[in-house]
Amino acid sequence: MGNNSYGQCGRKVVENEVYSESHKIHRMQDFDGQVVQVACGQDHSLFLTDRGEVYSCGWGADGQTGLGHYDVTSVPTKLGGDLAGVKVVQVATYGDCCLAVSADGGLFGWGNSEYLQLASVTESTQVPECAGASAGWPADPVLLCAGEGHVFVWGYGILGKGPSLVETALPERIPPTLFGLTEFNPDVQVSLIRCGLSHFAALSNKGELFVWGKKVPGAWCLGWCLPRLQRGWAWGGVGLGWGLSPLLQ
């Protein structure tokens, strides 16, 4: 449901359709298997099935559909390339850059790389097919939480390691002490992360919420270059949207 200007809702684009007044809900049935995760980008959508396959639709001008072209795709279509035969367990996107994690810990990416999101594996700024990345490294900076609860960041912007780091093509680990790890609290680790276009949020296994990044409406952060604890309740979940940031208590 919503704006379908580029087929991101998985249905044919209707010329001059007024989306602000549309209540049309379209059921997509173009998948081989059951959909277990959906990730929505700026003008594209990703779908992960229970078979570990990734489908996409929507705008492809930056390669964000991962289908090997830069055209609009209005029908969810299965990705190939380096993802062919790979069992994917998670997908992520927000602006025009996409990532997928495989069952064996491999990381794959495609789409926009103007801000160094995929610069460690390609010099291209528009990557129309999934590119495999080393399993050793874990809108549009990129944020990743490794299995041990360590947080890595790369790309461009207020990345969370102080004012001296504004861009990097390789993942940089944010010191775990910034998320509450001390010799008196050795079991603290980050369990959930969210990445917006220019701000971030991390939730620890203690229910503590940390945010940093560019000052934008509804984002809590005020241009903080290091993760800052938001004191109050113990949180159970967080989301970063366009001008709003929902929380689960």
Short mmCIF file of C-alpha atoms in Angstrom, two decimals:
data_model
loop_
_atom_site.label_atom_id
_atom_site.label_comp_id
_atom_site.label_asym_id
_atom_site.label_seq_id
_atom_site.Cartn_x
_atom_site.Cartn_y
_atom_site.Cartn_z
CA MET A 1 0.00 0.00 0.00
CA GLY A 2 1.10 3.62 -0.42
CA ASN A 3 3.00 5.42 -3.17
CA ASN A 4 3.49 3.17 -6.19
CA SER A 5 5.11 5.68 -8.57
CA TYR A 6 7.90 3.20 -9.38
CA GLY A 7 6.15 -0.10 -8.75
CA GLN A 8 7.46 -0.38 -5.19
CA CYS A 9 4.11 -1.77 -4.03
CA GLY A 10 4.50 -4.70 -6.38
CA ARG A 11 1.78 -3.71 -8.82
CA LYS A 12 1.58 -2.02 -12.21
CA VAL A 13 2.23 1.73 -12.21
CA VAL A 14 -0.98 3.64 -12.95
CA GLU A 15 -0.37 6.95 -14.70
CA ASN A 16 -1.66 10.00 -12.77
CA GLU A 17 -2.77 7.89 -9.80
CA VAL A 18 -3.33 10.09 -6.72
CA TYR A 19 -1.63 8.14 -3.95
CA SER A 20 -2.53 10.53 -1.15
CA GLU A 21 -6.19 9.63 -1.65
CA SER A 22 -5.68 5.95 -2.41
CA HIS A 23 -6.59 3.25 0.09
CA LYS A 24 -5.74 0.42 -2.27
CA ILE A 25 -4.12 -2.61 -0.64
CA HIS A 26 -2.47 -4.94 -3.13
CA ARG A 27 -1.77 -8.57 -2.22
CA MET A 28 1.42 -9.86 -3.83
CA GLN A 29 1.54 -13.53 -4.78
CA ASP A 30 4.64 -13.66 -6.95
CA PHE A 31 6.86 -15.54 -4.49
CA ASP A 32 8.13 -19.10 -4.41
CA GLY A 33 7.62 -19.62 -0.69
CA GLN A 34 6.32 -17.61 2.25
CA VAL A 35 7.56 -14.07 2.86
CA VAL A 36 9.22 -13.80 6.28
CA GLN A 37 10.72 -10.28 6.07
CA VAL A 38 10.02 -7.06 4.17
CA ALA A 39 12.42 -4.10 3.94
CA CYS A 40 11.34 -0.83 2.31
CA GLY A 41 13.78 1.61 0.76
CA GLN A 42 13.15 5.09 -0.55
CA ASP A 43 11.41 3.90 -3.74
CA HIS A 44 11.98 0.13 -3.74
CA SER A 45 11.05 -2.91 -1.68
CA LEU A 46 12.87 -6.11 -0.70
CA PHE A 47 11.27 -9.40 0.30
CA LEU A 48 12.89 -12.42 1.97
CA THR A 49 11.19 -15.82 1.78
CA ASP A 50 11.38 -18.85 4.04
CA ARG A 51 13.51 -20.50 1.37
CA GLY A 52 16.21 -17.86 1.86
CA GLU A 53 15.54 -16.17 -1.48
CA VAL A 54 15.40 -12.40 -2.03
CA TYR A 55 12.90 -10.62 -4.29
CA SER A 56 12.71 -6.93 -5.17
CA CYS A 57 10.58 -4.39 -7.01
CA GLY A 58 10.45 -0.63 -7.52
CA TRP A 59 12.87 2.00 -8.78
CA GLY A 60 16.22 0.73 -10.03
CA ALA A 61 18.05 3.89 -11.13
CA ASP A 62 20.88 3.23 -8.65
CA GLY A 63 20.76 -0.54 -9.03
CA GLN A 64 18.81 -0.92 -5.79
CA THR A 65 16.57 -3.68 -7.15
CA GLY A 66 19.67 -5.82 -7.69
CA LEU A 67 18.28 -7.28 -10.91
CA GLY A 68 21.16 -6.34 -13.21
CA HIS A 69 19.52 -3.26 -14.74
CA TYR A 70 18.45 0.28 -13.83
CA ASP A 71 14.81 0.08 -14.87
CA VAL A 72 11.55 0.19 -12.92
CA THR A 73 10.25 -3.24 -11.86
CA SER A 74 6.61 -3.46 -10.79
CA VAL A 75 6.51 -7.22 -10.12
CA PRO A 76 8.55 -8.77 -7.27
CA THR A 77 11.44 -10.53 -9.02
CA LYS A 78 13.99 -12.94 -7.56
CA LEU A 79 17.59 -11.76 -7.33
CA GLY A 80 20.44 -13.76 -8.83
CA GLY A 81 24.06 -12.77 -9.22
CA ASP A 82 26.19 -13.68 -6.22
CA LEU A 83 22.99 -14.50 -4.31
CA ALA A 84 22.11 -17.40 -6.60
CA GLY A 85 21.98 -20.55 -4.48
CA VAL A 86 22.74 -18.64 -1.26
CA LYS A 87 20.40 -18.98 1.72
CA VAL A 88 19.75 -15.46 3.00
CA VAL A 89 18.57 -14.90 6.57
CA GLN A 90 18.20 -11.11 6.68
CA VAL A 91 17.91 -8.14 4.31
CA ALA A 92 18.27 -4.43 5.06
CA THR A 93 17.72 -1.21 3.12
CA TYR A 94 16.59 2.35 3.78
CA GLY A 95 17.74 4.82 1.15
CA ASP A 96 19.06 3.24 -2.06
CA CYS A 97 21.70 0.84 -0.69
CA CYS A 98 20.86 -2.78 0.12
CA LEU A 99 22.53 -5.49 2.21
CA ALA A 100 21.82 -9.18 2.71
CA VAL A 101 23.26 -11.58 5.28
CA SER A 102 23.59 -15.29 4.46
CA ALA A 103 23.15 -18.23 6.81
CA ASP A 104 26.92 -18.76 6.93
CA GLY A 105 27.65 -15.15 7.90
CA GLY A 106 28.46 -13.76 4.45
CA LEU A 107 27.52 -10.20 3.58
CA PHE A 108 26.23 -9.08 0.17
CA GLY A 109 25.41 -5.61 -1.14
CA TRP A 110 24.00 -3.75 -4.14
CA GLY A 111 22.51 -0.38 -5.08
CA ASN A 112 23.84 3.09 -4.39
CA SER A 113 27.47 3.44 -3.31
CA GLU A 114 28.00 7.19 -3.70
CA TYR A 115 28.87 7.42 -0.01
CA LEU A 116 31.33 4.49 0.08
CA GLN A 117 28.73 1.94 1.19
CA LEU A 118 30.12 -0.71 -1.18
CA ALA A 119 33.51 0.84 -1.91
CA SER A 120 35.42 -2.02 -0.29
CA VAL A 121 34.34 -4.39 -3.10
CA THR A 122 33.70 -2.12 -6.11
CA GLU A 123 34.58 1.33 -7.46
CA SER A 124 31.17 1.71 -9.08
CA THR A 125 28.71 4.11 -7.45
CA GLN A 126 25.67 2.31 -8.86
CA VAL A 127 25.78 -1.46 -8.41
CA PRO A 128 22.88 -3.18 -10.22
CA GLU A 129 23.77 -6.74 -9.19
CA CYS A 130 24.46 -8.27 -5.83
CA ALA A 131 28.18 -8.17 -5.02
CA GLY A 132 29.60 -10.63 -2.52
CA ALA A 133 31.64 -9.23 0.32
CA SER A 134 33.98 -10.98 2.71
CA ALA A 135 32.26 -12.73 5.59
CA GLY A 136 34.96 -11.17 7.76
CA TRP A 137 33.42 -7.72 7.72
CA PRO A 138 30.12 -7.50 8.86
CA ALA A 139 20.65 6.37 2.69
CA ASP A 140 23.42 6.48 3.54
CA PRO A 141 25.94 5.37 6.06
CA VAL A 142 25.88 1.68 6.96
CA LEU A 143 25.55 0.15 10.42
CA LEU A 144 26.03 -3.49 11.35
CA CYS A 145 25.82 -5.52 14.54
CA ALA A 146 28.02 -8.62 14.62
CA GLY A 147 27.11 -11.81 16.44
CA GLU A 148 29.10 -10.83 19.55
CA GLY A 149 27.17 -7.58 19.89
CA HIS A 150 29.92 -5.42 18.39
CA VAL A 151 28.79 -2.48 16.24
CA PHE A 152 30.52 -1.59 12.96
CA VAL A 153 29.87 1.49 10.83
CA TRP A 154 31.04 2.73 7.43
CA GLY A 155 30.02 5.13 4.69
CA TYR A 156 29.67 8.89 5.11
CA GLY A 157 28.22 11.11 7.84
CA ILE A 158 28.24 11.36 11.63
CA LEU A 159 29.30 7.75 12.08
CA GLY A 160 29.62 7.47 15.84
CA LYS A 161 33.38 7.50 16.44
CA GLY A 162 33.81 11.19 17.08
CA PRO A 163 34.22 14.25 14.82
CA SER A 164 37.38 12.98 13.12
CA LEU A 165 35.61 10.11 11.32
CA VAL A 166 33.24 11.39 8.64
CA GLU A 167 33.81 8.79 5.93
CA THR A 168 35.30 5.34 5.56
CA ALA A 169 35.03 2.57 2.98
CA LEU A 170 35.98 -0.11 5.49
CA PRO A 171 33.96 -1.03 8.59
CA GLU A 172 35.08 0.68 11.79
CA ARG A 173 34.13 -0.79 15.15
CA ILE A 174 32.53 1.61 17.62
CA PRO A 175 34.13 1.01 21.05
CA PRO A 176 31.77 -1.19 23.10
CA THR A 177 32.43 0.98 26.15
CA LEU A 178 30.27 3.65 24.49
CA PHE A 179 27.34 1.26 24.84
CA GLY A 180 27.90 0.58 28.54
CA LEU A 181 30.45 -2.25 28.56
CA THR A 182 32.73 -2.01 31.62
CA GLU A 183 34.59 -4.38 33.91
CA PHE A 184 31.62 -4.08 36.25
CA ASN A 185 29.13 -4.79 33.43
CA PRO A 186 31.00 -7.31 31.24
CA ASP A 187 27.86 -8.90 29.79
CA VAL A 188 26.51 -5.72 28.17
CA GLN A 189 26.22 -5.91 24.40
CA VAL A 190 24.20 -4.36 21.59
CA SER A 191 21.30 -6.58 20.54
CA LEU A 192 19.49 -4.38 18.00
CA ILE A 193 20.53 -1.59 15.64
CA ARG A 194 18.64 0.73 13.31
CA CYS A 195 20.08 2.97 10.59
CA GLY A 196 18.27 5.99 9.15
CA LEU A 197 19.41 8.21 6.31
CA SER A 198 21.66 10.21 8.62
CA HIS A 199 21.10 9.00 12.18
CA PHE A 200 21.42 5.77 14.14
CA ALA A 201 20.01 3.91 17.13
CA ALA A 202 21.37 0.96 19.09
CA LEU A 203 19.56 -1.02 21.79
CA SER A 204 21.50 -3.02 24.38
CA ASN A 205 20.49 -6.29 25.99
CA LYS A 206 19.81 -4.24 29.13
CA GLY A 207 17.10 -2.23 27.37
CA GLU A 208 19.24 0.91 27.11
CA LEU A 209 18.82 3.05 24.01
CA PHE A 210 21.71 4.93 22.39
CA VAL A 211 21.34 7.39 19.49
CA TRP A 212 23.71 9.52 17.40
CA GLY A 213 23.91 11.24 14.04
CA LYS A 214 22.67 14.31 12.23
CA LYS A 215 20.03 16.54 13.79
CA VAL A 216 16.78 15.79 11.96
CA PRO A 217 13.13 16.21 13.06
CA GLY A 218 11.86 13.30 15.12
CA ALA A 219 15.29 11.69 15.50
CA TRP A 220 16.11 12.57 19.17
CA CYS A 221 19.77 13.22 18.34
CA LEU A 222 21.08 16.76 18.09
CA GLY A 223 24.12 16.20 15.90
CA TRP A 224 25.85 13.91 18.41
CA CYS A 225 29.04 12.38 17.00
CA LEU A 226 29.17 9.66 19.69
CA PRO A 227 26.42 7.29 20.87
CA ARG A 228 24.43 8.94 23.68
CA LEU A 229 22.26 7.11 26.19
CA GLN A 230 18.58 8.11 26.25
CA ARG A 231 17.64 7.73 29.89
CA GLY A 232 14.15 6.75 30.95
CA TRP A 233 12.40 3.44 30.49
CA ALA A 234 13.82 0.06 29.50
CA TRP A 235 13.13 -0.21 25.79
CA GLY A 236 12.22 -3.33 23.85
CA GLY A 237 12.42 -2.04 20.28
CA VAL A 238 13.11 1.02 18.15
CA GLY A 239 12.50 2.17 14.58
CA LEU A 240 13.88 5.10 12.58
CA GLY A 241 11.51 6.70 10.10
CA TRP A 242 11.22 9.88 8.06
CA GLY A 243 10.50 12.47 10.74
CA LEU A 244 9.40 10.00 13.41
CA SER A 245 11.04 7.40 15.64
CA PRO A 246 8.69 4.79 17.16
CA LEU A 247 9.68 3.00 20.36
CA LEU A 248 8.52 -0.22 21.99
CA GLN A 249 8.56 -0.15 25.78
#
